[in-house]
mmCIF file of C-alpha atoms in Angstrom:
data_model
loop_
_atom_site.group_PDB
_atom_site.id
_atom_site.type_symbol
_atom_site.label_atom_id
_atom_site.label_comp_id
_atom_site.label_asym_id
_atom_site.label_seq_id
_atom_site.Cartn_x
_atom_site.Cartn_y
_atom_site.Cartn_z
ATOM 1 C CA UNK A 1275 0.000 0.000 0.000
ATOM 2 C CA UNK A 1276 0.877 3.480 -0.554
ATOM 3 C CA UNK A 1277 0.782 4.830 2.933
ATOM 4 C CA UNK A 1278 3.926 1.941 3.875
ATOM 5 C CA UNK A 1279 6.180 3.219 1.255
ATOM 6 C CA UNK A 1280 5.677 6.633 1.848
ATOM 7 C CA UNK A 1281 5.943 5.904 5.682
ATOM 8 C CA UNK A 1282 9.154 4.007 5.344
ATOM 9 C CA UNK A 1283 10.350 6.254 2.935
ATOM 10 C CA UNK A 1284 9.812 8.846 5.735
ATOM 11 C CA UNK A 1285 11.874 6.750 8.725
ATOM 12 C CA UNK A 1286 14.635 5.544 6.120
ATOM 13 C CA UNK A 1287 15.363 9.281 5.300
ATOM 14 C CA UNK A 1288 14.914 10.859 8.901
ATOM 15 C CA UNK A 1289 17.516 8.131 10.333
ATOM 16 C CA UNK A 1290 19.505 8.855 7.335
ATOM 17 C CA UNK A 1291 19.347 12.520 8.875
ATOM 18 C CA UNK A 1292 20.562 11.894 12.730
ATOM 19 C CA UNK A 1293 23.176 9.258 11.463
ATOM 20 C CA UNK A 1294 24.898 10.865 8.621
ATOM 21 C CA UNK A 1295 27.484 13.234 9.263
ATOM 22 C CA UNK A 1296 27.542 15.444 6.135
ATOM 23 C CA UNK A 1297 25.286 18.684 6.903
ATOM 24 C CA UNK A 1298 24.078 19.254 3.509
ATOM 25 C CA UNK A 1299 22.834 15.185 3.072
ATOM 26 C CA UNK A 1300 20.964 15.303 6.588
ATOM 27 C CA UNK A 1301 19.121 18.643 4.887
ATOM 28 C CA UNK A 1302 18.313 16.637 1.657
ATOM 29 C CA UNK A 1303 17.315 13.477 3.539
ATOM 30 C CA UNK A 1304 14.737 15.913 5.641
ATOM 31 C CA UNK A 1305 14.000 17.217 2.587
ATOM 32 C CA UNK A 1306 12.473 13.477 1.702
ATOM 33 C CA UNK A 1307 11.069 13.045 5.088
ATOM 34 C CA UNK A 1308 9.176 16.177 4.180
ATOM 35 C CA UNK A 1309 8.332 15.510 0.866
ATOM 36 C CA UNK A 1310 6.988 11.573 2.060
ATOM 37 C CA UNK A 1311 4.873 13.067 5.332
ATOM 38 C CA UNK A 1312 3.086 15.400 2.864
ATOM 39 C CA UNK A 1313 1.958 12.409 0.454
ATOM 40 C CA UNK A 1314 0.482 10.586 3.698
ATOM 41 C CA UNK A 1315 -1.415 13.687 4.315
ATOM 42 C CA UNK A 1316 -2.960 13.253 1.015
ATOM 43 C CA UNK A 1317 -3.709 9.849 1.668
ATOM 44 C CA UNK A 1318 -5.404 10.914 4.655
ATOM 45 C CA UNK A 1319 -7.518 13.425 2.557
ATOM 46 C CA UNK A 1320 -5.753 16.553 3.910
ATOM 47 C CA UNK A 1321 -5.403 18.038 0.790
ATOM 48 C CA UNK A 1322 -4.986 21.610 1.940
ATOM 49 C CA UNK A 1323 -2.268 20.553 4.701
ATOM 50 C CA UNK A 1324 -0.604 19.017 2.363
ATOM 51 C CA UNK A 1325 -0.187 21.797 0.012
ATOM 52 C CA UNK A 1326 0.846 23.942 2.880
ATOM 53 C CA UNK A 1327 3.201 21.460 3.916
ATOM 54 C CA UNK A 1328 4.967 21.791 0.091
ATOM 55 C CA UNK A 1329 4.776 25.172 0.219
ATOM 56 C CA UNK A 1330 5.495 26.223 3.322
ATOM 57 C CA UNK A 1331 7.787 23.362 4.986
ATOM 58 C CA UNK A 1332 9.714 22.342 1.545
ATOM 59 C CA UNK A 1333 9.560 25.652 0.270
ATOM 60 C CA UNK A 1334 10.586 27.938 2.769
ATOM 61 C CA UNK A 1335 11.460 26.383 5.787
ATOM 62 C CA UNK A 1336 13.752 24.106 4.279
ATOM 63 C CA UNK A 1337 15.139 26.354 1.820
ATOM 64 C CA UNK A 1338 16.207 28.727 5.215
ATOM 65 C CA UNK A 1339 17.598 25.597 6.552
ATOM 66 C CA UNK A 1340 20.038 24.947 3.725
ATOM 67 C CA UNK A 1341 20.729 28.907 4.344
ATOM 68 C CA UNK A 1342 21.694 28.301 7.689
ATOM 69 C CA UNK A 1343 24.090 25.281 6.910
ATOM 70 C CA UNK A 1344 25.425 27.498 3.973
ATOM 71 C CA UNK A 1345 26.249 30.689 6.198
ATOM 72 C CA UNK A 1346 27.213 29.015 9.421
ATOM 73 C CA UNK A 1347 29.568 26.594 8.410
ATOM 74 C CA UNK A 1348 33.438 27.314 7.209
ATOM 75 C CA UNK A 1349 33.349 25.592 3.663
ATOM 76 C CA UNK A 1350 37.059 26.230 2.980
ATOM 77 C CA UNK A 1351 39.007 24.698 5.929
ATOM 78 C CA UNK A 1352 36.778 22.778 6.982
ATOM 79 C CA UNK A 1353 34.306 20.410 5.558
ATOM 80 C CA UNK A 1354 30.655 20.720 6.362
ATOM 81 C CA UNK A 1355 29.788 18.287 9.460
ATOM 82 C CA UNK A 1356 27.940 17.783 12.239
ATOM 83 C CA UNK A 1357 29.874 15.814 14.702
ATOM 84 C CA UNK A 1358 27.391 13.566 17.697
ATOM 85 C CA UNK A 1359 27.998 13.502 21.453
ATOM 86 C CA UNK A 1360 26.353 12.258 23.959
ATOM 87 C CA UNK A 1361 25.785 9.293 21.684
ATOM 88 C CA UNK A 1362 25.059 6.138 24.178
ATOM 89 C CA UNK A 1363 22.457 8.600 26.260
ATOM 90 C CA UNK A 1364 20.500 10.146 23.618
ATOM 91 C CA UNK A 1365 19.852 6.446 21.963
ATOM 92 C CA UNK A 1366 19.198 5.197 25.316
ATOM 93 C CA UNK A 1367 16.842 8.107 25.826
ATOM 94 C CA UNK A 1368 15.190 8.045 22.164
ATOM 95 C CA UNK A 1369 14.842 4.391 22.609
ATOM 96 C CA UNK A 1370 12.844 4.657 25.919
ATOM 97 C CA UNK A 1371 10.264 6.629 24.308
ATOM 98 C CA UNK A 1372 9.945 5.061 21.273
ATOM 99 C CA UNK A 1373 9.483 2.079 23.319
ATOM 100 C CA UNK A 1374 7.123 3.939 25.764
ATOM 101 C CA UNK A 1375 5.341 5.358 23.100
ATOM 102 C CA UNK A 1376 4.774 2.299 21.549
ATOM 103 C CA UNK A 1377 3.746 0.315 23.946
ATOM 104 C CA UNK A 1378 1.402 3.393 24.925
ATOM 105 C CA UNK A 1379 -0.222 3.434 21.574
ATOM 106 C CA UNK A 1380 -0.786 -0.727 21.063
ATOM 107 C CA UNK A 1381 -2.169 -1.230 24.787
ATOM 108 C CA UNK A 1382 -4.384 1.819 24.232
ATOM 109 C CA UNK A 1383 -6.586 0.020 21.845
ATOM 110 C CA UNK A 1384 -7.860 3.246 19.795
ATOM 111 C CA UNK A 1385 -9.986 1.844 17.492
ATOM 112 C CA UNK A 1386 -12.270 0.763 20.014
ATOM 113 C CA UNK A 1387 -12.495 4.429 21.379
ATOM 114 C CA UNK A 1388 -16.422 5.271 21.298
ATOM 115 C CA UNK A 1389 -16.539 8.530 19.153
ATOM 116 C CA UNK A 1390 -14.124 6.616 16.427
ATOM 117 C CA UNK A 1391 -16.941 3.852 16.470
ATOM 118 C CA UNK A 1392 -19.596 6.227 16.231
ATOM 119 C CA UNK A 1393 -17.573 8.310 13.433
ATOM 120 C CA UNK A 1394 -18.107 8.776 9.688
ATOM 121 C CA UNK A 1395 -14.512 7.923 7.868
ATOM 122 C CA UNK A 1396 -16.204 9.734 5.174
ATOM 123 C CA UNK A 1397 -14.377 12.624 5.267
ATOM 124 C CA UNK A 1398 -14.996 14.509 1.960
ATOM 125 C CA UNK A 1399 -18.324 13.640 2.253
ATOM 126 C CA UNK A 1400 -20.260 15.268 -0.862
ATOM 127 C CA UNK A 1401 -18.085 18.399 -1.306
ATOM 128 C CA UNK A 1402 -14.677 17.656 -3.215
ATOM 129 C CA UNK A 1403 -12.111 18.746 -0.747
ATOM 130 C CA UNK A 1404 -11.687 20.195 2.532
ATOM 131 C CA UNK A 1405 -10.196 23.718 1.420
ATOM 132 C CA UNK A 1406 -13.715 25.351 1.150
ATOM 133 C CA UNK A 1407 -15.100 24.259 4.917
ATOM 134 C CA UNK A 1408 -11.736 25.199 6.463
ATOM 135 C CA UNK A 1409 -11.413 28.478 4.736
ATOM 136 C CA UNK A 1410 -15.109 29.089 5.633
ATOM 137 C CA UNK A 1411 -14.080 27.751 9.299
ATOM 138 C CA UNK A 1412 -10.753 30.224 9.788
ATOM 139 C CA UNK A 1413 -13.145 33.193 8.952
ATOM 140 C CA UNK A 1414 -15.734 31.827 11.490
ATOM 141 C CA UNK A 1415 -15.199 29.783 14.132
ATOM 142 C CA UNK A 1416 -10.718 30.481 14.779
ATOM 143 C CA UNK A 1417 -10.739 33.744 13.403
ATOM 144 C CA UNK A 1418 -8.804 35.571 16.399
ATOM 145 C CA UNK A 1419 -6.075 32.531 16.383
ATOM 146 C CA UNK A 1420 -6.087 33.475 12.402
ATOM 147 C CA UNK A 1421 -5.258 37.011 13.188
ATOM 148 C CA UNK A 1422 -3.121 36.122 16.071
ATOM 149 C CA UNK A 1423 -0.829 34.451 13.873
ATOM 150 C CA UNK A 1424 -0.621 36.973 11.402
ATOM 151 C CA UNK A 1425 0.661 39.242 13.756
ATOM 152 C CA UNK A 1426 3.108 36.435 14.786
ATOM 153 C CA UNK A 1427 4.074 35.924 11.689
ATOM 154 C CA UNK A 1428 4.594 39.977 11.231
ATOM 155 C CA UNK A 1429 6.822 40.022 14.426
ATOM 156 C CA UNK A 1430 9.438 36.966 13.194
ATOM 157 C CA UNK A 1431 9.668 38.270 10.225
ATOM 158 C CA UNK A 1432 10.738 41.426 11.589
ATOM 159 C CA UNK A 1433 12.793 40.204 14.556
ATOM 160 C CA UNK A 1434 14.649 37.637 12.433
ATOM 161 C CA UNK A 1435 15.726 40.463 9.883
ATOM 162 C CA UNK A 1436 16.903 42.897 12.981
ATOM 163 C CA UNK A 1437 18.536 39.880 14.926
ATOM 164 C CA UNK A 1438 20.253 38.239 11.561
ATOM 165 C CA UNK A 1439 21.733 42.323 10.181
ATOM 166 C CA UNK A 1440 24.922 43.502 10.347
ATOM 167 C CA UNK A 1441 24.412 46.377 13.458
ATOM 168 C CA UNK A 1442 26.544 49.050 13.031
ATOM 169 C CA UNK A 1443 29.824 49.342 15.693
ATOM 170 C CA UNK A 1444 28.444 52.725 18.114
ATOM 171 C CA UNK B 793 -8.027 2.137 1.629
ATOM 172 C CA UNK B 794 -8.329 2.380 4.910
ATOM 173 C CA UNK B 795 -5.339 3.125 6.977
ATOM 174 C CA UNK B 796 -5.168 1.786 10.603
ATOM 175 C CA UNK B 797 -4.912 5.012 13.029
ATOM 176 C CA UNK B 798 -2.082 2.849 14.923
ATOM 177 C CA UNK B 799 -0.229 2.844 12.602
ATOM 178 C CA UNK B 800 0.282 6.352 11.376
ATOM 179 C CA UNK B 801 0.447 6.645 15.457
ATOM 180 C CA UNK B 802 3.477 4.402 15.482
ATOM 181 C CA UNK B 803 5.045 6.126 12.394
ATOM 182 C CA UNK B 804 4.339 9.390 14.577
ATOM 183 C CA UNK B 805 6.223 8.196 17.635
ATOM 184 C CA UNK B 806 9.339 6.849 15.399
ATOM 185 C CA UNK B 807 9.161 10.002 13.973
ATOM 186 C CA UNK B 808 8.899 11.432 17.152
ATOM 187 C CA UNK B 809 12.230 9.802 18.713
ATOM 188 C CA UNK B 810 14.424 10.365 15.407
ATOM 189 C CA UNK B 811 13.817 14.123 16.294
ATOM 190 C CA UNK B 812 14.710 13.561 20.236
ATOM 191 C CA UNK B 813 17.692 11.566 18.988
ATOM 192 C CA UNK B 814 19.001 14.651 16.782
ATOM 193 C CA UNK B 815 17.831 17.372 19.190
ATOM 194 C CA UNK B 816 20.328 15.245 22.031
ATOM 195 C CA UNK B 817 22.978 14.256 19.894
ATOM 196 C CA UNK B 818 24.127 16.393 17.435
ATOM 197 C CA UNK B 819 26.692 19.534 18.140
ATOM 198 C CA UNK B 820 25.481 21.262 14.734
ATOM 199 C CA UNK B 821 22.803 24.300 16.303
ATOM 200 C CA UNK B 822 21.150 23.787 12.531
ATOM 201 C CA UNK B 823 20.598 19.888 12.886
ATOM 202 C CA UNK B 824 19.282 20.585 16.429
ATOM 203 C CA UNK B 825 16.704 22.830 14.266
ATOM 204 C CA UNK B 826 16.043 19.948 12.208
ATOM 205 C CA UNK B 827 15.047 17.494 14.407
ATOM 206 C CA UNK B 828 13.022 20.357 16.247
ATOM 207 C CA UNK B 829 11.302 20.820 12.760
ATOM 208 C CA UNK B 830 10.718 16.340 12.849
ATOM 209 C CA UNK B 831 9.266 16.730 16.026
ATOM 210 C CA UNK B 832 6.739 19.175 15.014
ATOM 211 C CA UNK B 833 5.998 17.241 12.009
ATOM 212 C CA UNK B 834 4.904 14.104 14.238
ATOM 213 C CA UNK B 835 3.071 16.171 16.540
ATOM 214 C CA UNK B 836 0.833 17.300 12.967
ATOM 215 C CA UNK B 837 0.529 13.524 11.396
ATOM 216 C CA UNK B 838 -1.257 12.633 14.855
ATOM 217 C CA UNK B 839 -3.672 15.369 14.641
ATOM 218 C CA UNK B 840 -4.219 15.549 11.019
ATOM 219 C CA UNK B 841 -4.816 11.332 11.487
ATOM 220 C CA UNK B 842 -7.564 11.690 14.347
ATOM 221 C CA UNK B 843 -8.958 14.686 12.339
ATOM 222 C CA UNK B 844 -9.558 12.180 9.348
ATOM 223 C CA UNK B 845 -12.673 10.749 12.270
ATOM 224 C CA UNK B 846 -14.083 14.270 12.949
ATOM 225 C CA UNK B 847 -15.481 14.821 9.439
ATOM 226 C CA UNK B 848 -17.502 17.733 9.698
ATOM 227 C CA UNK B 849 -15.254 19.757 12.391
ATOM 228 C CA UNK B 850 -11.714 19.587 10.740
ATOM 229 C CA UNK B 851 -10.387 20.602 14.546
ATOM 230 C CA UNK B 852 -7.254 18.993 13.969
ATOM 231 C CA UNK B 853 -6.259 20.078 10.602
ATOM 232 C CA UNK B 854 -7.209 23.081 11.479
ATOM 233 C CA UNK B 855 -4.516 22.982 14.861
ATOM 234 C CA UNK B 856 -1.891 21.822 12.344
ATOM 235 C CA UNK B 857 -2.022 24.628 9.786
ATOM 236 C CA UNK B 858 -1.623 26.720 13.135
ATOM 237 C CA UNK B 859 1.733 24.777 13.972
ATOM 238 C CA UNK B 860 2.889 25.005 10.868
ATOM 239 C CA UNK B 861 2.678 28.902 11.261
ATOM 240 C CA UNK B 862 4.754 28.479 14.574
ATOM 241 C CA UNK B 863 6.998 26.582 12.969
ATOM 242 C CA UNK B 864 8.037 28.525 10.289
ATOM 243 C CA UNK B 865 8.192 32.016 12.406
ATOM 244 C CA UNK B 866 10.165 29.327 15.044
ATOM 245 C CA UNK B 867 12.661 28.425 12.191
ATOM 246 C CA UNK B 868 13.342 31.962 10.581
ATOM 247 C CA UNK B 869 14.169 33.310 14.451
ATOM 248 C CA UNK B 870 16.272 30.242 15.648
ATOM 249 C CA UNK B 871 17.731 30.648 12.135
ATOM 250 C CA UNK B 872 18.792 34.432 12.555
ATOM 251 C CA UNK B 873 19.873 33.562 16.082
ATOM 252 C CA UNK B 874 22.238 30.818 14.867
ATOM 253 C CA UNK B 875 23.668 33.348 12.090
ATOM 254 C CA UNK B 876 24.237 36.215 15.021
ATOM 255 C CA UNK B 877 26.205 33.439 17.100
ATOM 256 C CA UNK B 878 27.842 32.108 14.305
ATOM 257 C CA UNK B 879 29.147 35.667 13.108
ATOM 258 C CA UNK B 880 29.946 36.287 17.417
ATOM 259 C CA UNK B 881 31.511 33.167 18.246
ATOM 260 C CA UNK B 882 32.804 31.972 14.115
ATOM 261 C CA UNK B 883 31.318 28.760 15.043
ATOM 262 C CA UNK B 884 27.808 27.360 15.116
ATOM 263 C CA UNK B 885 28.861 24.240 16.994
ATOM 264 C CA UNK B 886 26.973 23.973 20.454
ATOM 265 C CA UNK B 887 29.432 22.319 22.860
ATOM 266 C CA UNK B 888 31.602 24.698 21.852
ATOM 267 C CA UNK B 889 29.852 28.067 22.157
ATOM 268 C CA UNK B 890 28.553 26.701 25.706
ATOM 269 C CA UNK B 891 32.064 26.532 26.453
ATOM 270 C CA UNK B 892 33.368 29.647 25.086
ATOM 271 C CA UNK B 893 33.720 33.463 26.818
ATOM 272 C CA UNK B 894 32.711 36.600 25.474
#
């Protein structure tokens, strides 16, 4: 099925990312991760998450990441890599949670939760994708979060360009 | 097709501890970012997969398009930060800037 190749696409790349060494391959290999975690949303009829994941994760979060390796790394004497420490403990501690996490999630038996019995998996329903109901919902029902993260979005911009500029020596 | 919600919950949580493992282990400040950003991308698969039950509501998609937002003003601030301590310190390594003095 599609939703196993896209999901082990997904894990292959983001261990890929924590266990190569070269900067520039563990920003492609997120890149994939990405790129793969977008297509599930699809297959979970997200359609408009999905796009914003492209656009705003692959597009422009991504591309600032490969910016930041780029500009914060000495290409000429030194080659671009990210060395590991605390190696044993932050397996050991990754490991534990996975392991909690799993166990969590197969003893919690979700399926048989009530209001997933009760609920349609019908998602789309008779309309033929979700855009329209959540752009009708943002102007409704969330429409002070909506603002509130304009503004947010108004004050990184701003404080990113003051914190990242060249101030002048007083 | 149906997709069994454990699953994409278990794909979540490996997810999940790939992004613990980079935020512990690496020294690079931008990798740390990245395995911030893989964190926040598990949190979103959980709540976009439980949204897929709540047809008419469209709560959780509608929470995930909000931490995307966060995200992305989140990355373009740590980002300028780790330029500013890279052009202070001439290294964006984070063992070593912890270790370093003015």
């Amino acid at each position: 099925m599609l939703f196993y190749l896209f999901a082990i696409l997904a894990i292959l790349s983001a261990a890929y990312m924590v266990l190569t060494r070269n900067l520039l391959y563990a920003g492609f290999s997120l890149l994939i991760t990405l790129l793969s975690i977008a297509g599930i949303y699809v297959l979970l009829f997200a359609d408009f998450i999905a796009v914003t994941q492209l656009m705003v994760y692959v597009g422009g979060v991504l591309v600032l990441i490969l910016f930041g390796i780029m500009l914060s790394s000495r290409v000429h004497d030194k080659s671009v890599l990210s060395e590991s420490v605390n190696k044993v403990w932050g397996t050991l501690v990754a490991g534990l949670i996975l392991v909690g996490l799993s166990y969590t999630i197969l003893k919690a038996n979700i399926s048989a939760l009530p209001w997933l019995q009760t609920s349609e998996m019908d998602v789309l329903g008779d309309q033929k994708s979700t855009v329209q109901s959540i752009g009708i919902k943002l102007m409704t029902d969330v429409v002070v979060p909506f603002e509130l993260a304009s503004l947010l979005l108004l004050i990184a911009l701003m404080g990113a360009a003051y914190i990242a500029t060249d101030k002048p020596k007083v | 097709m149906d997709i069994p919600l454990e699953h994409i919950l278990l794909l979540s949580a490996v997810l999940f501890s790939i992004g613990v493992l980079a935020v512990i282990s690496k020294r690079h400040a931008v990798v740390v970012l990245m395995g911030i950003e893989l964190i926040f991308n598990a949190a979103n698969l959980n709540l976009v997969a439980f949204s897929r039950h709540d047809p008419a509501l469209l709560q959780g998609q509608l929470f995930s398009l909000f931490v995307i937002v966060v995200a992305a003003a989140e990355a373009a601030v740590a980002l300028a930060i780790v330029l500013r301590v890279y052009q202070y310190f001439k290294t964006a390594n984070l063992s070593e800037v912890a270790t370093q003095e003015e």
